Backbone as CSV, one residue per row, in Angstrom:
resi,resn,N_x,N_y,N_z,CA_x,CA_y,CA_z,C_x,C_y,C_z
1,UNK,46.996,-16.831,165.339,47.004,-16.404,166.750,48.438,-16.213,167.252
2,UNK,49.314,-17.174,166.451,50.653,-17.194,167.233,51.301,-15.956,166.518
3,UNK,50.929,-15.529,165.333,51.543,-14.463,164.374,51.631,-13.276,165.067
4,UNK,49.956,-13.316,165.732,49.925,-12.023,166.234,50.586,-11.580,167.273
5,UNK,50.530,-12.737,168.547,50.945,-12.746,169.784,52.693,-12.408,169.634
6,UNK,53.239,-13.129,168.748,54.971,-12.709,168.054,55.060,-11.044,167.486
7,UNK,54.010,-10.712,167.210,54.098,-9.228,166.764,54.021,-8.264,167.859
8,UNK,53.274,-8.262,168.765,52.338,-8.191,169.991,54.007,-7.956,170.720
9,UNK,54.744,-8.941,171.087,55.800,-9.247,171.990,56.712,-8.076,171.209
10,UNK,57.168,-8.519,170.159,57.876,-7.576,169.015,57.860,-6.190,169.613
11,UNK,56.455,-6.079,169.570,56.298,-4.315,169.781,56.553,-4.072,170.958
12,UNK,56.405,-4.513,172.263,56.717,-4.291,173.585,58.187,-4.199,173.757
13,UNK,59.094,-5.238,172.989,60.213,-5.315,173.149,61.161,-3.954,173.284
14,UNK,60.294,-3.745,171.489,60.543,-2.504,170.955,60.547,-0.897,172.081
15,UNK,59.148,-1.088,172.490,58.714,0.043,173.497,60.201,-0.063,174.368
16,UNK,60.343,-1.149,175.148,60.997,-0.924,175.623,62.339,-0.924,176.141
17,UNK,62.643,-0.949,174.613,64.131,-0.479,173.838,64.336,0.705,173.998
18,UNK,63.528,1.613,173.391,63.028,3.069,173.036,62.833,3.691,174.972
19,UNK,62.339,3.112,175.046,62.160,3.788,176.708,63.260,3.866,177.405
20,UNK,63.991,2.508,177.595,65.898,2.742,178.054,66.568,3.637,177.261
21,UNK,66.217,3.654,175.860,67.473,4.558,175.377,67.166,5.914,175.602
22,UNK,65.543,6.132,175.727,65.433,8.206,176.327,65.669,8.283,177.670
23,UNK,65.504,6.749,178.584,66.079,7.142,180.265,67.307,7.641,179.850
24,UNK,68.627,6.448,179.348,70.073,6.638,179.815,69.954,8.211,178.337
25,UNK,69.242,8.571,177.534,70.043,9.973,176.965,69.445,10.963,178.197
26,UNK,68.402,11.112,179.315,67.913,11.964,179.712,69.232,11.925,180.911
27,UNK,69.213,11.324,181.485,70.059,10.986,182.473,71.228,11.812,182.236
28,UNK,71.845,11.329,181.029,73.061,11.532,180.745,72.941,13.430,180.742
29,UNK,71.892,13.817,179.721,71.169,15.154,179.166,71.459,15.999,180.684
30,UNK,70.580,15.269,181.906,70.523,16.211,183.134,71.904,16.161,183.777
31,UNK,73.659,15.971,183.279,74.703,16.081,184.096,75.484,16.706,183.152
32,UNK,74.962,17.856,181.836,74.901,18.553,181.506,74.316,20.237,181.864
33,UNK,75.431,20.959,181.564,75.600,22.698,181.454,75.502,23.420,180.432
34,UNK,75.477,24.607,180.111,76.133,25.247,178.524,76.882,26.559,179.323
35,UNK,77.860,26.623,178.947,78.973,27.868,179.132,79.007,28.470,177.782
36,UNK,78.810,30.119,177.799,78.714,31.172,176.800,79.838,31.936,177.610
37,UNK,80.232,33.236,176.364,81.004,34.253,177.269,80.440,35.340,175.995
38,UNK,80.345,36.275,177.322,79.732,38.021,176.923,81.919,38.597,177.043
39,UNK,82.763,37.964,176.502,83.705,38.666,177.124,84.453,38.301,175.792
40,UNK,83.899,38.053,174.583,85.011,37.523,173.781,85.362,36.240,173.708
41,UNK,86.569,35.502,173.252,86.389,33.762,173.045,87.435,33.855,174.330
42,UNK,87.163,32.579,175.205,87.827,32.292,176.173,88.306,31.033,176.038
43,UNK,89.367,30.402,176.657,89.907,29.600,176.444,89.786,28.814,178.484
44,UNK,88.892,27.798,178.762,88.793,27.757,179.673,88.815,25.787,180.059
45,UNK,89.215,25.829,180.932,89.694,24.281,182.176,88.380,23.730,182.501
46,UNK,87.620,22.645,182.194,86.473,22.312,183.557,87.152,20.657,184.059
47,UNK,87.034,20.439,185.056,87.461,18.998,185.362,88.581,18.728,185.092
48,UNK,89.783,19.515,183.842,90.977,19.175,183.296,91.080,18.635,181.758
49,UNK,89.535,19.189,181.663,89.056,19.370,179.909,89.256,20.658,179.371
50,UNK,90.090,20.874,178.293,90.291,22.202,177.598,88.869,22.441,176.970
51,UNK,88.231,23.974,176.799,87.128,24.142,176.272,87.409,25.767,175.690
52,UNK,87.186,25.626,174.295,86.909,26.980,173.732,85.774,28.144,173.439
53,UNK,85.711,28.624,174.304,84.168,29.356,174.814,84.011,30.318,173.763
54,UNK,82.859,30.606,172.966,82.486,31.946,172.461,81.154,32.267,172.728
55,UNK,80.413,33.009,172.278,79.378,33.843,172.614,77.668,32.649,172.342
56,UNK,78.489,31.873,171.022,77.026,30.539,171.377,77.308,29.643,172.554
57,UNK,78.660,29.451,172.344,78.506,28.299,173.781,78.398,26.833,173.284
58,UNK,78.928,25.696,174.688,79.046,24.466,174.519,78.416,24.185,175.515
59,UNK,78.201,22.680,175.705,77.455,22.161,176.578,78.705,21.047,177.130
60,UNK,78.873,21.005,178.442,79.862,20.942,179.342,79.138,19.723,180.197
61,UNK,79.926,18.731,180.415,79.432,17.729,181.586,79.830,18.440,183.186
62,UNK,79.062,18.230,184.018,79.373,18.617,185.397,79.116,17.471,186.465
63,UNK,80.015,17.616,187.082,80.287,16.733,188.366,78.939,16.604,189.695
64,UNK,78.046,17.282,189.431,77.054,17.975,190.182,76.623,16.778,190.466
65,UNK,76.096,16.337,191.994,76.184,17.351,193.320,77.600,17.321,193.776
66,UNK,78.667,16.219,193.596,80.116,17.089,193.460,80.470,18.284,192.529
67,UNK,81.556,18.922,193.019,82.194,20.511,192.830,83.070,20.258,191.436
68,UNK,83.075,21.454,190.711,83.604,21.245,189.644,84.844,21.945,189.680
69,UNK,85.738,22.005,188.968,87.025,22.579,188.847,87.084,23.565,187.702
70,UNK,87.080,25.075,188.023,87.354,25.333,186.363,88.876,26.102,186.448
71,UNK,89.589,26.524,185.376,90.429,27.282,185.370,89.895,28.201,184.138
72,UNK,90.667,29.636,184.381,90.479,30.957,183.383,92.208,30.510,182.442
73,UNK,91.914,30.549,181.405,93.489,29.710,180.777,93.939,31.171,179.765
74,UNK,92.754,31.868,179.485,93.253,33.199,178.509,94.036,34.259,179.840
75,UNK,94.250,35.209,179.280,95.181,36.440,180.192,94.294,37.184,180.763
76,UNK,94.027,37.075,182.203,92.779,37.872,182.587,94.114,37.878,184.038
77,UNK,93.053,38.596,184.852,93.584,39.015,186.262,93.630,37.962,187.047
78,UNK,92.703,36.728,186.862,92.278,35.971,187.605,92.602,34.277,187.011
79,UNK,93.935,34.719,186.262,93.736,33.182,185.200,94.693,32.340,185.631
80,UNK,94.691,31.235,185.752,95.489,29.790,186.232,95.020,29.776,187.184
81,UNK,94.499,30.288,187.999,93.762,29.955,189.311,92.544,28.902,189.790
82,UNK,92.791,27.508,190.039,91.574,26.561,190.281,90.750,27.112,190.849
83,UNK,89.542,27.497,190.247,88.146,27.763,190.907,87.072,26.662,191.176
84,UNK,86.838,26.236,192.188,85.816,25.681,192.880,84.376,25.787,192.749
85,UNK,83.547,25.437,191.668,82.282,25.623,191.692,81.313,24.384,191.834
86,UNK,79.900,24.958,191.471,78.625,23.848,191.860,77.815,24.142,190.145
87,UNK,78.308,24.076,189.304,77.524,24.150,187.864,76.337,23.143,188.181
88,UNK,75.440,23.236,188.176,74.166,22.873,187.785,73.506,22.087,186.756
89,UNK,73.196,20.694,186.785,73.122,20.351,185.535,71.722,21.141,184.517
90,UNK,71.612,21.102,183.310,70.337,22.051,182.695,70.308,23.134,183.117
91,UNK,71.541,23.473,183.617,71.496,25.544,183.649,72.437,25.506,182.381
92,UNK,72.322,26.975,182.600,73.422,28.394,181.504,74.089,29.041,182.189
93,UNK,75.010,29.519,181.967,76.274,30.333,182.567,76.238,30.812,181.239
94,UNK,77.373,32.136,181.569,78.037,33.067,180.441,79.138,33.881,181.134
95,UNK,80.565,33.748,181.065,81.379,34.349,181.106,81.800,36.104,181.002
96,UNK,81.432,36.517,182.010,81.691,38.168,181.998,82.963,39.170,182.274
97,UNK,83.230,39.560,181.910,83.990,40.854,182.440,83.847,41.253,183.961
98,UNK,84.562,41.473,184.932,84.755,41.657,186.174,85.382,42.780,186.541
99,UNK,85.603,43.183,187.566,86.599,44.491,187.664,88.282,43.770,187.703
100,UNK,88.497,44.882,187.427,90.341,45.479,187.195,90.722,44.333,186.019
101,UNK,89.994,43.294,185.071,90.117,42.939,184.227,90.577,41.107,184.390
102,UNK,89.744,41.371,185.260,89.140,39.437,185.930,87.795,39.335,185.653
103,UNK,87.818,37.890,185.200,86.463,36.863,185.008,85.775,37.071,185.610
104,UNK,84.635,36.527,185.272,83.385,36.200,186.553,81.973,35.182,185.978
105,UNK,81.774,34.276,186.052,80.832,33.510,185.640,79.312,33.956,186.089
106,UNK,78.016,34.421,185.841,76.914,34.263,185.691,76.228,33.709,184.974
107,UNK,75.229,33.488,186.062,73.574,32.175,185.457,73.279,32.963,184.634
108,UNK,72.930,32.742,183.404,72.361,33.269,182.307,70.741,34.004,182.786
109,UNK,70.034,33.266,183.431,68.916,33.174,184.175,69.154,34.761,184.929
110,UNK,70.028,35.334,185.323,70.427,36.430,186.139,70.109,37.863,185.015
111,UNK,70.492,37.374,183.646,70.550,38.483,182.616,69.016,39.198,182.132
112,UNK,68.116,37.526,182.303,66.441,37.944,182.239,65.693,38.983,183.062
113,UNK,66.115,39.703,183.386,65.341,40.742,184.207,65.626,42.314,183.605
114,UNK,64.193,42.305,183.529,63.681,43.698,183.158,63.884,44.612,183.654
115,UNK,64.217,44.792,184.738,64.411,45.993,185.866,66.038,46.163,184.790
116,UNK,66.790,45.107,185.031,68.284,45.506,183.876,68.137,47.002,182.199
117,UNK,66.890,46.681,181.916,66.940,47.867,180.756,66.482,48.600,180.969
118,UNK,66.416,49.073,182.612,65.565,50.549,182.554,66.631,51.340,184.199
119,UNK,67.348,50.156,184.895,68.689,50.813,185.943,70.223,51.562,184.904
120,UNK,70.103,52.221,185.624,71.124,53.445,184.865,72.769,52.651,185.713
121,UNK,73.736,52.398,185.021,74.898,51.822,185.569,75.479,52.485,186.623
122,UNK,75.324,54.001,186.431,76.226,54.792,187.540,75.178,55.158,188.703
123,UNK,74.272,55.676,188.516,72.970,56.066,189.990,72.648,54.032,190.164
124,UNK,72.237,53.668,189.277,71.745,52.208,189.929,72.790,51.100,190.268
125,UNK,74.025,51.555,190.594,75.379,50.312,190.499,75.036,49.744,191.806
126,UNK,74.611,50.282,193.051,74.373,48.912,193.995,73.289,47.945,193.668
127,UNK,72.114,48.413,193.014,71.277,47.348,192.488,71.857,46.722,191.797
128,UNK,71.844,46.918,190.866,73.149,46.046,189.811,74.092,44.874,190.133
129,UNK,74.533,45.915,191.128,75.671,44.923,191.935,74.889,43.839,192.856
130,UNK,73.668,43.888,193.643,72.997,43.363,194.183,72.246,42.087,193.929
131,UNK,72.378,42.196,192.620,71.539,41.524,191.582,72.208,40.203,190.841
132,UNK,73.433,41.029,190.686,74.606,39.833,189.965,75.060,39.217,190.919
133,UNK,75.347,39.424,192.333,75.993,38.748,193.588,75.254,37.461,193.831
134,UNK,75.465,36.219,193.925,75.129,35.303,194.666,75.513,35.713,196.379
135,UNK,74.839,34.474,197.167,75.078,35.194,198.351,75.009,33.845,199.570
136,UNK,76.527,32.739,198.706,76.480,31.837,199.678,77.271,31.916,201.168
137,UNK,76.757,31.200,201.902,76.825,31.406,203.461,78.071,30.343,204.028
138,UNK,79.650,31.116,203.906,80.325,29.873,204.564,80.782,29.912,205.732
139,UNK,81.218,28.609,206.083,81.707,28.035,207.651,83.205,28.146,207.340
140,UNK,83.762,27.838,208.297,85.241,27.218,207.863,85.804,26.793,209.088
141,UNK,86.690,26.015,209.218,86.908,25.024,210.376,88.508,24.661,210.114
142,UNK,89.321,23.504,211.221,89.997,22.942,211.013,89.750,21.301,210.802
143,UNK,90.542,20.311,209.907,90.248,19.210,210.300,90.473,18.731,211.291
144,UNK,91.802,18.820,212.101,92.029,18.768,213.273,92.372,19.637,214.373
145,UNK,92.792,19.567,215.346,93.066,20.940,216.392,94.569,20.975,215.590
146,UNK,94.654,22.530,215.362,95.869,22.804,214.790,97.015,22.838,216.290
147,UNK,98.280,22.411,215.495,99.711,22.541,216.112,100.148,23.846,216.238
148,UNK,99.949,24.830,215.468,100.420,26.381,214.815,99.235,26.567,215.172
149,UNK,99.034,28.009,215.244,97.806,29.097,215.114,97.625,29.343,213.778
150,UNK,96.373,28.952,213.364,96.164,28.938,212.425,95.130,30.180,211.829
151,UNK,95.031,30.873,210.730,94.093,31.778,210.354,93.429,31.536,209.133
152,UNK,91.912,31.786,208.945,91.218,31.918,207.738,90.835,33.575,207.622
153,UNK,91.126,33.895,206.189,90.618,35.363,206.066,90.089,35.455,204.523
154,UNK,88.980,36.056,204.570,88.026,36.440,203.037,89.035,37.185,202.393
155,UNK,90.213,36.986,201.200,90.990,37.656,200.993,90.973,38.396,200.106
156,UNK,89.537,39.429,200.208,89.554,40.717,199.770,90.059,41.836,199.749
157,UNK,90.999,42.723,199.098,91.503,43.503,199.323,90.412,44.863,199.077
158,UNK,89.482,44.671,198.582,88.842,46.058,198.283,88.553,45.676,199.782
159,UNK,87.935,45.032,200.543,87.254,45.468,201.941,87.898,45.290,202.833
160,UNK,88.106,45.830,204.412,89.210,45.363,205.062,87.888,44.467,205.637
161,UNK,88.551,42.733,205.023,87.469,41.850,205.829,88.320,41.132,206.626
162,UNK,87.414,40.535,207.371,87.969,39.673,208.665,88.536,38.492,208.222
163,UNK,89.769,38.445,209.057,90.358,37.167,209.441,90.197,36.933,210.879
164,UNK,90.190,35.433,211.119,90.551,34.743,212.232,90.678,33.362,212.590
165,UNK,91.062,33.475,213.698,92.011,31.998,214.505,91.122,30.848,214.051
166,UNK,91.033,30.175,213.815,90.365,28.919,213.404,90.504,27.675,213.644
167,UNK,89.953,26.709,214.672,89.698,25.695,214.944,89.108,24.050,214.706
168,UNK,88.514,23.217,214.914,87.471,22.230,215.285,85.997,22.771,215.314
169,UNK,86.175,23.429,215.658,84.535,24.587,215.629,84.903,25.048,214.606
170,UNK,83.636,25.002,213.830,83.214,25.964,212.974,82.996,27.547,212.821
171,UNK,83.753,28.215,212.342,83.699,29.855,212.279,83.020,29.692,210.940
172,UNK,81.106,30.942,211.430,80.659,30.972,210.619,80.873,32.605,210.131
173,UNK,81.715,32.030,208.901,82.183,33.420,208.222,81.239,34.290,207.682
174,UNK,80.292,33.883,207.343,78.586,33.961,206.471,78.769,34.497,204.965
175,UNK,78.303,35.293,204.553,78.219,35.997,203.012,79.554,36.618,203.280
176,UNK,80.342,36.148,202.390,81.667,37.106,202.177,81.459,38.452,201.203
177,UNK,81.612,39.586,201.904,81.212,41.063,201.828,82.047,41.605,200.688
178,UNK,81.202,42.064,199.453,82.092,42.558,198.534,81.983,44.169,198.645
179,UNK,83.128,45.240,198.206,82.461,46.506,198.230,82.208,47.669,196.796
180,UNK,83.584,47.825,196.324,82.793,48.689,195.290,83.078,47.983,193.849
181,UNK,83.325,46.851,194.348,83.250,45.671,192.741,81.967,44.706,192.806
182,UNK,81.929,44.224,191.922,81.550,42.984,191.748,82.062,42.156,191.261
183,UNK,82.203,40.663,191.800,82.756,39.492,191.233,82.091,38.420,192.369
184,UNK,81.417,37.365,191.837,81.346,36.223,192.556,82.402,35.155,192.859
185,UNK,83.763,35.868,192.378,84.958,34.249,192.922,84.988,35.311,194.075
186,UNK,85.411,33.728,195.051,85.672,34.146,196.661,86.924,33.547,197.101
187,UNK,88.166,34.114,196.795,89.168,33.276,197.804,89.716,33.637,199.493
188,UNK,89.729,32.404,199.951,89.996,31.979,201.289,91.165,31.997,201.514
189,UNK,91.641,32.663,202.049,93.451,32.206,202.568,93.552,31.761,204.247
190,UNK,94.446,30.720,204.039,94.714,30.165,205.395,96.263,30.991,205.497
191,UNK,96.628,30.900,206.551,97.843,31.584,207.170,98.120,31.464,208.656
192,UNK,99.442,31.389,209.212,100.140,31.696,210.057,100.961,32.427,210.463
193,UNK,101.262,32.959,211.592,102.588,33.578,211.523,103.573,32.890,212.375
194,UNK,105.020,33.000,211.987,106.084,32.400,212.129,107.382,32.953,211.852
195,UNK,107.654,33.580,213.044,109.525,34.644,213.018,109.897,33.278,212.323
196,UNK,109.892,32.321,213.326,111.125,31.157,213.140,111.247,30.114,211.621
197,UNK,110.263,30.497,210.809,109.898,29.513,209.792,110.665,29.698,208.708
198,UNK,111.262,28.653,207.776,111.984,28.759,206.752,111.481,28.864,205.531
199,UNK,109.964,29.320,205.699,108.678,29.643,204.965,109.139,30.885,204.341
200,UNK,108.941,31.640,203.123,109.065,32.815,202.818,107.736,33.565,203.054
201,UNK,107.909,34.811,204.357,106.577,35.295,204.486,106.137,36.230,203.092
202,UNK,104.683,35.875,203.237,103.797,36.857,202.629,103.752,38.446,203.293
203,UNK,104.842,39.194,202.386,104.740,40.717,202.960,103.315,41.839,202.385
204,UNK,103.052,41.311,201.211,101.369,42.133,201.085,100.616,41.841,202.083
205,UNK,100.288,40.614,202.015,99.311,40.121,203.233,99.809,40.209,204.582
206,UNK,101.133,40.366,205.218,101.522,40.678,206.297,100.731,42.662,206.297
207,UNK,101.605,43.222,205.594,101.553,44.823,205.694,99.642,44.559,205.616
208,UNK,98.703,44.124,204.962,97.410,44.481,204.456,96.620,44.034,205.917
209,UNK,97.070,43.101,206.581,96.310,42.735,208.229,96.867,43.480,209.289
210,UNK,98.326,43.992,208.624,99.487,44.752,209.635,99.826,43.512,211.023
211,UNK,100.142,42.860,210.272,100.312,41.149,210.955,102.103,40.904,211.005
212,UNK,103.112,40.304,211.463,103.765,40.521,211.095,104.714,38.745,210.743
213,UNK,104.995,38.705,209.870,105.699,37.527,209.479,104.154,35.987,209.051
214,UNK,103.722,36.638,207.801,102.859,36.019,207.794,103.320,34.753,206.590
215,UNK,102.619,33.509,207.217,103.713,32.311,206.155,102.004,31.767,205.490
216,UNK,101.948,31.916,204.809,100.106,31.416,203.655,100.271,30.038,203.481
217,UNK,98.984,29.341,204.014,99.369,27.934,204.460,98.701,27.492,202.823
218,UNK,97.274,27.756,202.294,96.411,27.525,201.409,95.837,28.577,200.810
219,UNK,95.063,28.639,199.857,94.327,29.178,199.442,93.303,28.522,198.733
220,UNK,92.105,29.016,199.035,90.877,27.931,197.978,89.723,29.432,197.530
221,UNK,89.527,29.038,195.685,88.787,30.564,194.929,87.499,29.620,194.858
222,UNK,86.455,30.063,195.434,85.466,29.474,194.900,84.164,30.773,193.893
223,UNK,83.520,29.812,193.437,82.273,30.706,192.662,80.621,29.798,192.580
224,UNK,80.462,29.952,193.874,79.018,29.000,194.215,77.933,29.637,193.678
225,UNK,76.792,29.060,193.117,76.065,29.426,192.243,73.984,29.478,192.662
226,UNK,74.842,29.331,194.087,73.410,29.435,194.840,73.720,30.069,196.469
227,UNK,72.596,30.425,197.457,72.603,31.171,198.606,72.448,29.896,199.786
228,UNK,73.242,28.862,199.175,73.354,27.267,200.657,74.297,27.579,201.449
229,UNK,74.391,26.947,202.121,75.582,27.098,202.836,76.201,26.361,202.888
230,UNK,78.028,26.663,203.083,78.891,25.771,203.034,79.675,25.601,203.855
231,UNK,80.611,24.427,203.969,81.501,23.939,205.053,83.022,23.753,204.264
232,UNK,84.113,25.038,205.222,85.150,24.797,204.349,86.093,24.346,205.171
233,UNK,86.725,23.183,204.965,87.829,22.383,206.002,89.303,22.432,205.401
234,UNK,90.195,23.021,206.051,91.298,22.937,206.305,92.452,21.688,206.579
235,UNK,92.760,21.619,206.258,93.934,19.869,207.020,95.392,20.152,206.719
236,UNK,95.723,20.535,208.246,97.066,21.537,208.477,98.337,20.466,208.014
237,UNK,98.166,19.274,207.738,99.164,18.469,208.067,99.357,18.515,206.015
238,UNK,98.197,18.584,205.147,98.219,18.053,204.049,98.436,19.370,203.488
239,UNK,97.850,20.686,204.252,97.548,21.877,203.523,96.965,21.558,202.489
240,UNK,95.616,21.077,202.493,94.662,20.935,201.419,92.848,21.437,202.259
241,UNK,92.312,21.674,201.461,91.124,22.448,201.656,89.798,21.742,200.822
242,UNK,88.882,21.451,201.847,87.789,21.166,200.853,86.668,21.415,201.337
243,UNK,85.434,21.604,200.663,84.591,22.368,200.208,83.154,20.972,200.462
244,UNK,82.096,21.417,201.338,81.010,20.506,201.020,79.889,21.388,201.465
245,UNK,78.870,20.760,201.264,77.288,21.425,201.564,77.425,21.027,203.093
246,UNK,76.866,22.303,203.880,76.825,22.395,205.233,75.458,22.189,205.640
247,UNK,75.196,21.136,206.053,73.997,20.284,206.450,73.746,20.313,207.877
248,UNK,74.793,21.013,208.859,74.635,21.008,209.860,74.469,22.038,210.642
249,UNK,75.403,23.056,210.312,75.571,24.584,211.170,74.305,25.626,211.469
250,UNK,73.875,25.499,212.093,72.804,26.424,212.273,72.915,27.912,211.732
């Protein structure tokens, strides 16, 4: 009786040995990604981990529901630049080709559609383009009431998009408007202007707003991977910028 009851215990133990070790691998499994590239082998940053991308791909830890960090480290248009994303744990990404010969990350999940082998690239390029665009919704604010006049602007040069004065209130910037490209990185530039500053102005971005003596406080590139909305804060004193899920803004 006691043989059995010792075997009996044995096996439960066992069970639930086996049961902790598939929680903590599942656990671990769901704060996992896989990054591919349709662009050739890339040589790419996540968190401040070097990663060598080719066309099978690795599986990448992500910070998710915190923002991840990637950098483009090969010679592209868009490379050394910290990009700001939301990788997903148990998704796919794949590294693409972009215009004028910049990156661009897509959900693998984006490539599954059928309507793709039967749209013609040149008559169907706004679908296309429509299709690959994510289409998140941002705010942007100050942390505190600024000292200087301060500006946020979508710093697109294909579109003439808006900048403006920016506060404590939230300016809801919404879908930042792309026009005859596609690319999902989005950078933000903060700026001022200042005759008197020992700042070296920004003369592209002065001549491109026709602004004059413009001094670039920040910049933040993001590549969000869903249609949420976000809250982007400013802090004039640190010139640092950060990025959270906007839970509040109507």
């Amino acid at each position: 009786m006691r043989a059995k009851q010792t075997k009996r215990i044995k096996r439960i133990k066992q069970l639930l040995c086996f049961l902790i070790v598939m929680s903590v691998t599942n656990v671990v499994a769901q704060k996992m990604f896989h990054l591919q590239s349709q662009a050739g082998v890339q040589l790419v940053s996540v968190n401040g981990k070097k990663y060598k991308i080719d066309v099978a791909g690795t599986k990448i830890k992500t910070r998710y529901p915190k923002f991840d960090a990637l950098i483009f480290l090969t010679d592209a248009a868009n490379s050394n630049e910290l990009i700001v994303c939301n990788f997903k744990p148990d998704s796919s990404y794949a590294i693409a080709g972009a215009c004028c010969g910049s990156l661009d990350i897509i959900p693998n999940s984006k490539f599954k559609c059928d309507s793709l082998k039967y749209w013609d690239p040149e008559k169907d390029a706004d679908k296309i383009q429509n299709h690959f665009l994510d289409k998140p919704f941002l705010s942007v604010k100050t942390a505190k009431t600024p000292k200087d006049s301060v500006y946020a602007w979508h710093s697109d040069a294909a579109c003439l998009t808006e900048h403006k004065l920016i506060g404590t209130e939230a300016w809801a910037l919404g879908v930042p408007p792309k026009c005859f490209y596609w690319s999902n990185i989005t950078p933000i530039l903060f700026f001022k202007t200042d005759a008197t500053s020992d700042l070296p102005s920004n003369k592209d971005v002065a001549e491109f707003l026709q602004k004059a003596n413009v001094i670039e406080l920040a910049t933040i590139y993001l590549r969000l991977f869903d249609n949420q909305k976000f809250m982007i804060t400013f802090d004039e004193e640190s010139r640092t910028v950060k990025i959270a899920y906007d839970i509040i803004t109507k």
